[in-house]
XYZ file of C-alpha atoms in Angstrom:
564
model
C -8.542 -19.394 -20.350
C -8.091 -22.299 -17.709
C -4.598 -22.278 -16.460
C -2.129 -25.469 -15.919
C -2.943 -25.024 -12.110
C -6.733 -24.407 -12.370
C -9.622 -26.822 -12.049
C -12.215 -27.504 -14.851
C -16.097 -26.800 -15.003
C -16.446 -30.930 -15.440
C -15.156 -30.852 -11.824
C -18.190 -29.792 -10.403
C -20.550 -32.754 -10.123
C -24.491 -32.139 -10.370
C -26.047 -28.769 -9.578
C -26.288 -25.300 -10.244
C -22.739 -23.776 -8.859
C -22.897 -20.297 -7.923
C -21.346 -17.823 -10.396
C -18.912 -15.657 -8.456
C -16.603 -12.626 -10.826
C -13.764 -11.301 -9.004
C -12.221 -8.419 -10.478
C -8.941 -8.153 -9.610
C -6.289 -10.706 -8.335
C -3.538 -9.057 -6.174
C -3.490 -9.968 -2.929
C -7.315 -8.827 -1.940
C -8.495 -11.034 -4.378
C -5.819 -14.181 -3.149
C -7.604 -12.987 0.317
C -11.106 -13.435 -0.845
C -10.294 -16.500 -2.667
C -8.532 -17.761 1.309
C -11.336 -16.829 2.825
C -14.143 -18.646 0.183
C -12.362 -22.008 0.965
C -11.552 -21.561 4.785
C -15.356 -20.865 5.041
C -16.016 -23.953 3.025
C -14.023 -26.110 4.805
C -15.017 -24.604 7.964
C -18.772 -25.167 7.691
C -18.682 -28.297 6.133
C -20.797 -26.775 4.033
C -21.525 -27.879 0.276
C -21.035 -25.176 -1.512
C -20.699 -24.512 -5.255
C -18.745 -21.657 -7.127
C -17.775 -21.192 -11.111
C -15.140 -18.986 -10.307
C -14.326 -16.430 -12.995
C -11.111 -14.049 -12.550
C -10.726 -11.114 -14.114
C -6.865 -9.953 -14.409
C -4.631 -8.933 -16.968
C -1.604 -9.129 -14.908
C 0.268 -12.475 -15.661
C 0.896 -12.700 -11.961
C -2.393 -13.810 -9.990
C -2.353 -13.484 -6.373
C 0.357 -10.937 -6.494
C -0.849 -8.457 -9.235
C 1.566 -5.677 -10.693
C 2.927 -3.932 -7.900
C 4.607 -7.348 -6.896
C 5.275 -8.310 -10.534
C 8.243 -11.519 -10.087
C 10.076 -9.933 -13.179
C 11.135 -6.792 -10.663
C 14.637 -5.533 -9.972
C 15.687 -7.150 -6.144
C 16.646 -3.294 -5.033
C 13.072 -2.651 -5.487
C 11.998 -4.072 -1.535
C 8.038 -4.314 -0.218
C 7.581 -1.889 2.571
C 5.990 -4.298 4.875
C 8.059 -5.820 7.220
C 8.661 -9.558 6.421
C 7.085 -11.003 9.724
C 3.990 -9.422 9.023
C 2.910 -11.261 5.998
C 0.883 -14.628 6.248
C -1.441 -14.914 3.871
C -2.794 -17.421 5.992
C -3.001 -15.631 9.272
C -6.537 -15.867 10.156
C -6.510 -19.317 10.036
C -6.182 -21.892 13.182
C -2.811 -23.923 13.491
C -1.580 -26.148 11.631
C -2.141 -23.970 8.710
C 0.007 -23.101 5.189
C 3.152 -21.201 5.323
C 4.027 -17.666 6.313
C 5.958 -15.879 4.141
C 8.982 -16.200 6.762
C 8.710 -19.917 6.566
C 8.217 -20.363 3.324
C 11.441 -18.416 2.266
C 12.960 -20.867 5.310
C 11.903 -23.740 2.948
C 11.761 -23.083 -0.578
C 16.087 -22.258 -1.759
C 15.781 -18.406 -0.978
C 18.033 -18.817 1.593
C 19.234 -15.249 0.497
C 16.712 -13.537 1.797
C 15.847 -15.306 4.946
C 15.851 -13.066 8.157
C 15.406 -9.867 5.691
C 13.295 -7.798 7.182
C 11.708 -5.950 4.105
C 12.257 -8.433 0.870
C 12.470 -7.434 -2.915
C 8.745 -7.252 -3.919
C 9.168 -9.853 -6.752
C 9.601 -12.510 -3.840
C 7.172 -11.071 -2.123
C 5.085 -11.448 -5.329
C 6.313 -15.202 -5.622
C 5.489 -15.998 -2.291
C 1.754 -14.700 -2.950
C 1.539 -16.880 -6.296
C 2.539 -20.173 -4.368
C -0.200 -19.246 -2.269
C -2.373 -18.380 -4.865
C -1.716 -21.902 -6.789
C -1.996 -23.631 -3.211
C -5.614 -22.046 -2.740
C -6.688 -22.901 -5.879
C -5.997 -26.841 -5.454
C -8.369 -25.970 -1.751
C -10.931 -25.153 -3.938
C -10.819 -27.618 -6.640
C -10.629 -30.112 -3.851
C -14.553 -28.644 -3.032
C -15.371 -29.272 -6.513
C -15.448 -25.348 -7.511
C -13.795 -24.359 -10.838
C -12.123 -21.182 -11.315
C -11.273 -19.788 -14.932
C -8.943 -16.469 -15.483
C -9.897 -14.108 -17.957
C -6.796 -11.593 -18.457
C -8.832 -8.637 -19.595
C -9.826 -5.699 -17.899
C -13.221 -5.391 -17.200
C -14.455 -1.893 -18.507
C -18.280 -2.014 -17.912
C -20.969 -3.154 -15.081
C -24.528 -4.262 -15.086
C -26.621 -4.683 -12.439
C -29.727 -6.947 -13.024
C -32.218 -7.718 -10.406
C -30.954 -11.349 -10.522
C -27.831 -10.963 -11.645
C -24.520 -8.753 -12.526
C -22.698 -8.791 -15.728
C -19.224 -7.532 -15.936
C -18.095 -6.553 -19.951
C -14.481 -7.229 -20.952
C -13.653 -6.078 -24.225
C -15.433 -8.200 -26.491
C -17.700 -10.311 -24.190
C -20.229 -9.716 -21.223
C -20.161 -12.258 -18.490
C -23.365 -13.206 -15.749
C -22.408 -13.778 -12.131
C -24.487 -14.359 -9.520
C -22.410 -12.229 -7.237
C -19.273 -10.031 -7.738
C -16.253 -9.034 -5.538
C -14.541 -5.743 -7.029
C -10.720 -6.314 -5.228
C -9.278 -4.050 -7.603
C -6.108 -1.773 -5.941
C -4.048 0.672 -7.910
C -5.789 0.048 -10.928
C -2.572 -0.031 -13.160
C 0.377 1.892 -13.257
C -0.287 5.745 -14.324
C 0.444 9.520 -13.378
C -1.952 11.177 -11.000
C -4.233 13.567 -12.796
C -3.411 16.539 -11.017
C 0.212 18.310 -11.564
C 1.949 20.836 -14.134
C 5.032 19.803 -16.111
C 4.212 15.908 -15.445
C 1.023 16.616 -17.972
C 2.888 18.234 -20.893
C 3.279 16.420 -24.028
C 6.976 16.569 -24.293
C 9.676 13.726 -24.543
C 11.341 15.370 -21.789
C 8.305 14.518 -19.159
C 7.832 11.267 -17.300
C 4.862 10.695 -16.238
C 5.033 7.795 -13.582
C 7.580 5.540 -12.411
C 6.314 1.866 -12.731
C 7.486 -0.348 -14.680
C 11.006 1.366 -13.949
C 12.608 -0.752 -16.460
C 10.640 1.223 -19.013
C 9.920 4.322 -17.854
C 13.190 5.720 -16.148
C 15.222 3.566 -19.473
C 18.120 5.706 -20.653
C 15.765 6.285 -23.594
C 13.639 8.602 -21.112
C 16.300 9.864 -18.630
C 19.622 9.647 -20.427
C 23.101 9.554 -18.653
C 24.297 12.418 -17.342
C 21.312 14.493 -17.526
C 20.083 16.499 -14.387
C 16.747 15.305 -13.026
C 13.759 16.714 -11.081
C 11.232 14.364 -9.197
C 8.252 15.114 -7.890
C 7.707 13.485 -4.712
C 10.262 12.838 -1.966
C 8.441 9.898 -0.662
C 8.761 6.080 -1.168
C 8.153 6.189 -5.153
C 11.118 8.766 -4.893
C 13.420 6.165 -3.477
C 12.348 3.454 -6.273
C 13.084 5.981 -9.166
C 16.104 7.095 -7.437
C 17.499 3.490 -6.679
C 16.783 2.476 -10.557
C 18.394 5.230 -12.572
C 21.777 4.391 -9.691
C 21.845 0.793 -8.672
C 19.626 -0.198 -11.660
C 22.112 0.986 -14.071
C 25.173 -0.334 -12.651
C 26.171 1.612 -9.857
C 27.316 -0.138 -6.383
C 26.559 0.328 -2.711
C 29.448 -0.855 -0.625
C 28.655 -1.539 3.096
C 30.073 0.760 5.769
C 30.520 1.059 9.512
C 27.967 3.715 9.297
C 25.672 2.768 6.137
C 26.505 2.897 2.726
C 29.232 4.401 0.019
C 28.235 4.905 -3.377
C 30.425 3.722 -6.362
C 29.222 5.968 -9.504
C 28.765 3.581 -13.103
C 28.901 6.831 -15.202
C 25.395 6.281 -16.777
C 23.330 7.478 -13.795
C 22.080 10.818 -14.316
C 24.535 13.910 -13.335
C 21.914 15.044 -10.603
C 18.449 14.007 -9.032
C 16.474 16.720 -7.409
C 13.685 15.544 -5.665
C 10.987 18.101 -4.073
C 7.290 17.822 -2.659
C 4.912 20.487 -1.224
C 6.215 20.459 2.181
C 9.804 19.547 1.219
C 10.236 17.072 4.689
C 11.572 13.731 4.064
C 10.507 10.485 5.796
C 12.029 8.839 8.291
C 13.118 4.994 8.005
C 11.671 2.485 10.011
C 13.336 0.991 12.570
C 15.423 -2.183 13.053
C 14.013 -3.834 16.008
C 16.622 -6.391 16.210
C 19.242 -4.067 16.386
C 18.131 -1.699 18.764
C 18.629 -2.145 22.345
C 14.847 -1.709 23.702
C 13.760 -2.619 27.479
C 11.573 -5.778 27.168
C 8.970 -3.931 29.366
C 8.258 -1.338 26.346
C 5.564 -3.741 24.757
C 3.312 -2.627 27.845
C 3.180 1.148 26.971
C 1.942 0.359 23.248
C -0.809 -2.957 24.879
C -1.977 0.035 27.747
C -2.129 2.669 24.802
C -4.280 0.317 22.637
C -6.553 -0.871 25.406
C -7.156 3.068 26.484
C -8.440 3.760 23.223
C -10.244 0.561 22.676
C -12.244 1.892 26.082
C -13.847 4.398 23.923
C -15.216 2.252 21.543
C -18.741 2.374 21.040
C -21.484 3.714 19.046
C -20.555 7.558 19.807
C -18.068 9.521 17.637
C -14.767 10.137 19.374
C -12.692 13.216 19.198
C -9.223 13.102 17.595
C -7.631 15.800 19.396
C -8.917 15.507 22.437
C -8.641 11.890 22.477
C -7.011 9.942 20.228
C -3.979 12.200 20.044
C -3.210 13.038 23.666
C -3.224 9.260 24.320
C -0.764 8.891 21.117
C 1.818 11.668 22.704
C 1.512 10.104 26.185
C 2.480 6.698 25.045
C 5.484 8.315 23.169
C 6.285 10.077 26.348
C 6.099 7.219 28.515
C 8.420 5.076 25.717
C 10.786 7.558 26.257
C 11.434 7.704 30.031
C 11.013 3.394 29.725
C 14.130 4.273 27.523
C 15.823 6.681 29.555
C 16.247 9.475 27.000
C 14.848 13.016 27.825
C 12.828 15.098 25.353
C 9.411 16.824 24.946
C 7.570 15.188 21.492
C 5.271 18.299 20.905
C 8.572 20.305 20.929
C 10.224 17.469 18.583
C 6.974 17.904 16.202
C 7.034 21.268 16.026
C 10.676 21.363 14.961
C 9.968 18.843 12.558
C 7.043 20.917 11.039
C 9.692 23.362 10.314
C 11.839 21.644 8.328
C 11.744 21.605 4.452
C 13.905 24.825 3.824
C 17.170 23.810 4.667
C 19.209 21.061 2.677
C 21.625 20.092 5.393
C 19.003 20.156 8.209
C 17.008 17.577 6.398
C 19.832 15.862 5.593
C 21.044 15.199 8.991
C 17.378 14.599 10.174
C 18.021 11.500 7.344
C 21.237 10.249 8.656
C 20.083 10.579 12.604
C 16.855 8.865 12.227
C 19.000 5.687 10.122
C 21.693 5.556 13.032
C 18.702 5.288 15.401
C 17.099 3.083 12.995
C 20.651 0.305 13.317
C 20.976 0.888 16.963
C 24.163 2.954 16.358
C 22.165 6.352 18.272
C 19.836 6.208 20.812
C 16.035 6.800 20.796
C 14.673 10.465 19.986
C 11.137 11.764 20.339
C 10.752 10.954 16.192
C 11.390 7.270 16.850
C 8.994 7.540 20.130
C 6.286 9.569 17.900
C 6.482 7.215 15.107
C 6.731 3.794 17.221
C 3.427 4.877 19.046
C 1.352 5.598 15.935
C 2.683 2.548 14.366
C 1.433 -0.223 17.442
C -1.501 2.014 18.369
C -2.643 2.207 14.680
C -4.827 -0.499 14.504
C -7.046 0.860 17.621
C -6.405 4.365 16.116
C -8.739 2.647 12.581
C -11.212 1.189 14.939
C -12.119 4.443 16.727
C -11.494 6.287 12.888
C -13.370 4.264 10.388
C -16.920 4.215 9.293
C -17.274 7.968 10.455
C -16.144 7.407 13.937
C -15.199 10.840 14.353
C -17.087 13.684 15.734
C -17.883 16.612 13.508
C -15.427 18.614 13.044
C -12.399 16.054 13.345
C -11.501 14.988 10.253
C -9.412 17.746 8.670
C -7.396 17.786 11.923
C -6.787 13.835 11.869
C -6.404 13.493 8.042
C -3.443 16.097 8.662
C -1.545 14.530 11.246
C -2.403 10.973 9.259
C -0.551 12.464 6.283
C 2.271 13.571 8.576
C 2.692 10.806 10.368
C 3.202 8.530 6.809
C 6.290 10.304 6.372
C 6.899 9.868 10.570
C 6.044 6.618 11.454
C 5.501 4.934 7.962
C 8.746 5.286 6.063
C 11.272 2.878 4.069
C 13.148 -0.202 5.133
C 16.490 1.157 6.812
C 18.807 0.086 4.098
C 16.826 1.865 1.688
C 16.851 4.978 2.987
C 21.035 4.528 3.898
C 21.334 4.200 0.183
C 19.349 7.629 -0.074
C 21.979 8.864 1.996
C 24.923 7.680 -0.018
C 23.674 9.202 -2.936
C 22.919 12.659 -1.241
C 27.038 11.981 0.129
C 28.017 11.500 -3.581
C 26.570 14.623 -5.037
C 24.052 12.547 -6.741
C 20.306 13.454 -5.041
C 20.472 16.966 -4.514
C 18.215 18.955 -2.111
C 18.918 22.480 -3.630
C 15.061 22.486 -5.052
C 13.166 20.166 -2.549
C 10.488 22.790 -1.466
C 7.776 23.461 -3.940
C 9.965 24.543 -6.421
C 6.981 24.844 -9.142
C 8.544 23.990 -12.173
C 7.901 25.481 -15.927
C 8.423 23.979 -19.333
C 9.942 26.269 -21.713
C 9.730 25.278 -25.194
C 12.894 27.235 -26.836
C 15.157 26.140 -24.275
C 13.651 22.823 -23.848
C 14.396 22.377 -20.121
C 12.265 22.773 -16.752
C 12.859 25.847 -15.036
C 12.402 27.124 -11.253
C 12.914 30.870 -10.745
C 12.485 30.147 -7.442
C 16.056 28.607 -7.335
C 17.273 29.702 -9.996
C 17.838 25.947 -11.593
C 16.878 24.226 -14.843
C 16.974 20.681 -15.580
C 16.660 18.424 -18.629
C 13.728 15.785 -17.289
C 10.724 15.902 -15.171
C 10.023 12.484 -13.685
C 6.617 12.364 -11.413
C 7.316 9.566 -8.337
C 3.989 10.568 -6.987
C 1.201 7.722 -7.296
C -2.026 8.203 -7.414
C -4.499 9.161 -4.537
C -7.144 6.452 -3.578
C -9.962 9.280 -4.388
C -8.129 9.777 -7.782
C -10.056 6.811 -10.237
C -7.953 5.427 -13.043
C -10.026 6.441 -16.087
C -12.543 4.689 -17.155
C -12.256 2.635 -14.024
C -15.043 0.254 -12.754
C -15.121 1.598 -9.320
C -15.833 5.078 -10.542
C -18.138 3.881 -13.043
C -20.360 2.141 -9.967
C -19.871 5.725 -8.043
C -21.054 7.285 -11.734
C -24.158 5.162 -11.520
C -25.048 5.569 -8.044
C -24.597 1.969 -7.179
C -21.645 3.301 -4.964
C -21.508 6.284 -2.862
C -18.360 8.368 -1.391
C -18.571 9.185 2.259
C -18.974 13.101 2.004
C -16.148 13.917 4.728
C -13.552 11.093 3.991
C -13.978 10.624 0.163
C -13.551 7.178 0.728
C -15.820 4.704 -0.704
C -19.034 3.417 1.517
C -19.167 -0.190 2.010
C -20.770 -2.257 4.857
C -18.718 -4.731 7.488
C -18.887 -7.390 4.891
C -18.087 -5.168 1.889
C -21.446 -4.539 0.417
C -21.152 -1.265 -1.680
C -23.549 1.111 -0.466
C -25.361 2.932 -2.803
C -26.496 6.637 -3.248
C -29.690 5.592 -1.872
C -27.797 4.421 1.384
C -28.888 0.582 0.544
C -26.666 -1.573 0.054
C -25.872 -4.319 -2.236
C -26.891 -7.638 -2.151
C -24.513 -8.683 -5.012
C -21.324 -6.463 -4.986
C -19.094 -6.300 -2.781
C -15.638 -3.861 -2.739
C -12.181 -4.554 -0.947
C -9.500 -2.265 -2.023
C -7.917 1.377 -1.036
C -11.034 3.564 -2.961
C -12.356 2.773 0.347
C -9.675 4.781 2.384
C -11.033 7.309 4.686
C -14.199 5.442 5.393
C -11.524 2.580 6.258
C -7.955 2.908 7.172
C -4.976 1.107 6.640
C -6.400 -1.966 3.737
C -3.484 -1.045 1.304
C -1.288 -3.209 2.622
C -0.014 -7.139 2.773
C -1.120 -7.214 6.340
C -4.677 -8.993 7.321
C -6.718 -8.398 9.788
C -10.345 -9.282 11.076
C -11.667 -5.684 10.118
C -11.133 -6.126 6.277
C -14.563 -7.486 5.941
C -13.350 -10.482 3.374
C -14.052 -12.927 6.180
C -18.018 -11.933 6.670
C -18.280 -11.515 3.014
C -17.154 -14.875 2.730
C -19.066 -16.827 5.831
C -22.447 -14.618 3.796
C -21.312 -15.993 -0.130
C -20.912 -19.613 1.321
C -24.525 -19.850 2.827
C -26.108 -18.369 0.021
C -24.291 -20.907 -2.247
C -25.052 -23.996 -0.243
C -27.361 -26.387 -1.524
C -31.146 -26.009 -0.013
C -31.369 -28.932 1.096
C -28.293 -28.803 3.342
C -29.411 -25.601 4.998
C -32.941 -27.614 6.131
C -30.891 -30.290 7.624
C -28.818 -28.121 9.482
């Protein structure tokens, strides 16, 4: 299929193009697609591509976690500033996603910091569209298949890719595939039984949490108490009519009668996250920006070829910065002492419930700072030295179960929702509505004559079993591609991570340790042996751009290479 927006094969002129597959069109594969024709331009080079896209969401460049047809209550959890698809260009470049909600009628949403994903998801089509015409303009063609590609083979020459009814030959392939579809995770109890009453994952919410599958009225358990949690929580209340009315201090929930009586959420730990905060509306000494730039540059003194040490290095440098931040600030308070009260919690319903409402009053600037928003705000600006020392086995024997620990904790500390999400968690927990009776590994059972889930534990039963917990990146959709290649040896998992192997320019590398010449991976299977790629954020460690500046040489024309 050639779309309205798409250039034809007749575009090309004379000679061979270069058969590139890309499987998968969310935003990686609108990033590899950026990069192709930035590198094109760049070099001047004349390069050749059939382009060939394989993705069955109607949506290219945003995919289907950013599907347009999306409730607005459902927001990205990327602050708005932060995406450019366009970023690693030079000025005067394409729009931002700030600017281009400045100029294109969504006045609505301009100076939001976290937007409903289905403008997010429009923003990333425009650019996907605008990227196209780029590389039309270099006389490449690029055709959409929406199938799902469900085999790989791997020629000497070339690589063919098998949709349902066809193979196709590429000369090279980029695998940018993310959360492979919407789907429950394959571990769990009750979420795997056969039974009406079950739910197995969220997405799409219009479909699965319908009052077909959670009816009005009915009492609720979710597993998770993370961001899927707030999405299933926000669509059986504000998705079926209820109303959040602005307060002083957050939000007051208006009940619409169809919402279910009671949600009870509950995890393994039972600790909530806290929000991120409002910059804007926090009052912050200007001078704070040096105790994140000193943190980063301390640990970006310890790069090198040597394997680091996470808790003798990376972490005392993390609670010094928070320290520091907090005397800038003028607020007293130890942050080991802070974490080790926070490990703690998870028992107690109103503990965590006022740990909620502090961090969102420190979150609007209504509270000062605490040694959570110090904690958090230093993992979140030191991150991106934190992956540099991390990735590609940076870490010294011995240091991975410690970091992958505090890297799970410090999701739910320093990588939480958009305030106003989280004050509508709030208002429903005020209302009676989201419950924390249960929220601690309450291990739920099934029983068939009564038809309910029951916890002995706390002595509760409830009608439906919704699970809000996604998939992890080591957990392969079935019959996915990028377990396939790990099936076949052509990919490899890094023994210690899980995550999967590739080079600086995305080359998968096999069992052998090789890797390929041909196919090259950019999504979150690779977690562990990278950090921080499943987001809307770029940066110059993704390994798009070298893939790119590689592709474009080996599809220019001979005889420009021997004149350069």
């Amino acid at each position: 299929m050639i779309g309205p927006y798409l250039t034809d094969r007749s575009s090309i002129g004379e000679g061979t193009p270069r058969r590139l597959g890309i499987v998968g069109c969310g935003p990686r594969g609108l990033f590899c697609l950026e990069r192709l024709a930035n590198e094109i331009a760049a070099g001047g080079k004349v390069a050749r591509y059939s382009i060939t896209i394989f993705e069955p969401c109607p949506w290219p460049g945003a995919g289907c976690v950013y599907d347009l047809r999306q409730a607005e209550y459902l927001r990205i959890n990327y602050a708005s500033e932060n995406i450019d698809v366009w970023s690693l260009r030079e000025r005067p470049r394409p729009q931002s996603l700030v600017e281009w909600l400045a100029t294109n009628g969504e006045s609505v949403w301009k100076g939001e910091s976290y937007v409903p994903r289905a403008v997010a998801g429009d923003y990333l089509q425009d650019c996907f569209r605008e990227v196209v015409e780029e590389l039309g303009e270099f006389g490449c063609s690029i055709t959409i298949v929406p199938k799902k590609v469900d085999q790989i083979g791997m020629g000497r020459e070339e690589v063919s890719l098998r949709t349902f009814d066809k193979w196709h030959e590429f000369d090279e392939v980029v695998v940018a595939t993310g959360h492979e579809g919407w789907r429950p995770p394959s571990s769990g109890s009750a979420m795997s039984l056969e039974t009406r009453l079950a739910v197995p994952h969220v997405f799409p919410v219009d479909k699965m949490l319908s009052t077909a599958s959670v009816p009005p009225g009915s009492r609720v358990a979710v597993r998770g108490f993370s961001l899927c949690f707030i999405d299933a929580a926000l669509a059986l209340t504000q998705g079926r009519g209820g109303a959040f009315l602005r307060t002083s201090t957050g939000y007051k929930y208006i009940k619409s009668r169809y919402e279910p009586a009671s949600i009870y959420p509950y995890c393994r730990t039972g600790r909530p996250m806290r929000c991120k905060p409002e910059a804007s509306r926090m009052s912050l000494p200007a001078s704070i920006r040096t105790v994140w730039s000193e943190g980063r540059g301390w640990l970006a003194d310890h790069l090198s070829d040597e394997p680091v040490s996470f808790q003798r290095l990376i972490w005392p440098i993390v609670l010094d910065s928070a320290e520091r931040a907090m005397r800038l600030c003028g607020v007293r308070g130890n942050v080991s002492e802070w974490l080790e009260g926070w490990m703690k919690l998870g028992s107690d319903p109103w503990d965590i419930f006022d740990e909620m409402s502090k961090a969102c009053s420190i979150a609007a600037g209504r509270r000062a700072v605490d040694s959570g928003w110090a904690l958090g705000e230093s993992w979140r600006q030191l991150y991106p030295a934190i992956a540099q020392l991390v990735e590609r086995g940076g870490l010294e024997k011995g240091q991975w179960e410690p970091f992958w620990k505090m890297h799970r904790e410090m999701e739910r500390i320093a990588f939480g929702p958009p305030l106003e999400n989280m004050e509508k968690i709030v208002a429903l927990m005020g209302a009676g509505v989201v419950r924390l009776n249960a929220v601690k590994s309450p291990d739920y059972q099934y029983d068939y004559d009564l038809e309910r889930f029951i916890t002995e534990r706390y002595a509760l039963s409830v009608d439906v079993h919704v699970d809000a917990v996604l998939p992890g990146f080591q957990d392969f959709a079935k019959g996915s591609l990028i377990g396939r290649l790990v099936e076949l040896g052509i990919a490899r998992r890094d023994p210690t991570s899980g995550g999967v192997e590739v080079t600086k320019s995305g080359a998968l590398v096999g069992k052998s340790g090789q890797p390929s010449a041909r196919l090259h991976y950019f999504g979150r299977a690779t977690e562990g042996w990278l950090l921080g790629n499943d987001s809307l954020g770029r940066n110059a460690r993704e390994g798009i751009s070298q893939w790119a500046k590689l592709s474009v040489e080996n599809a220019s024309e001979p005889e420009v290479r021997a004149l350069r």
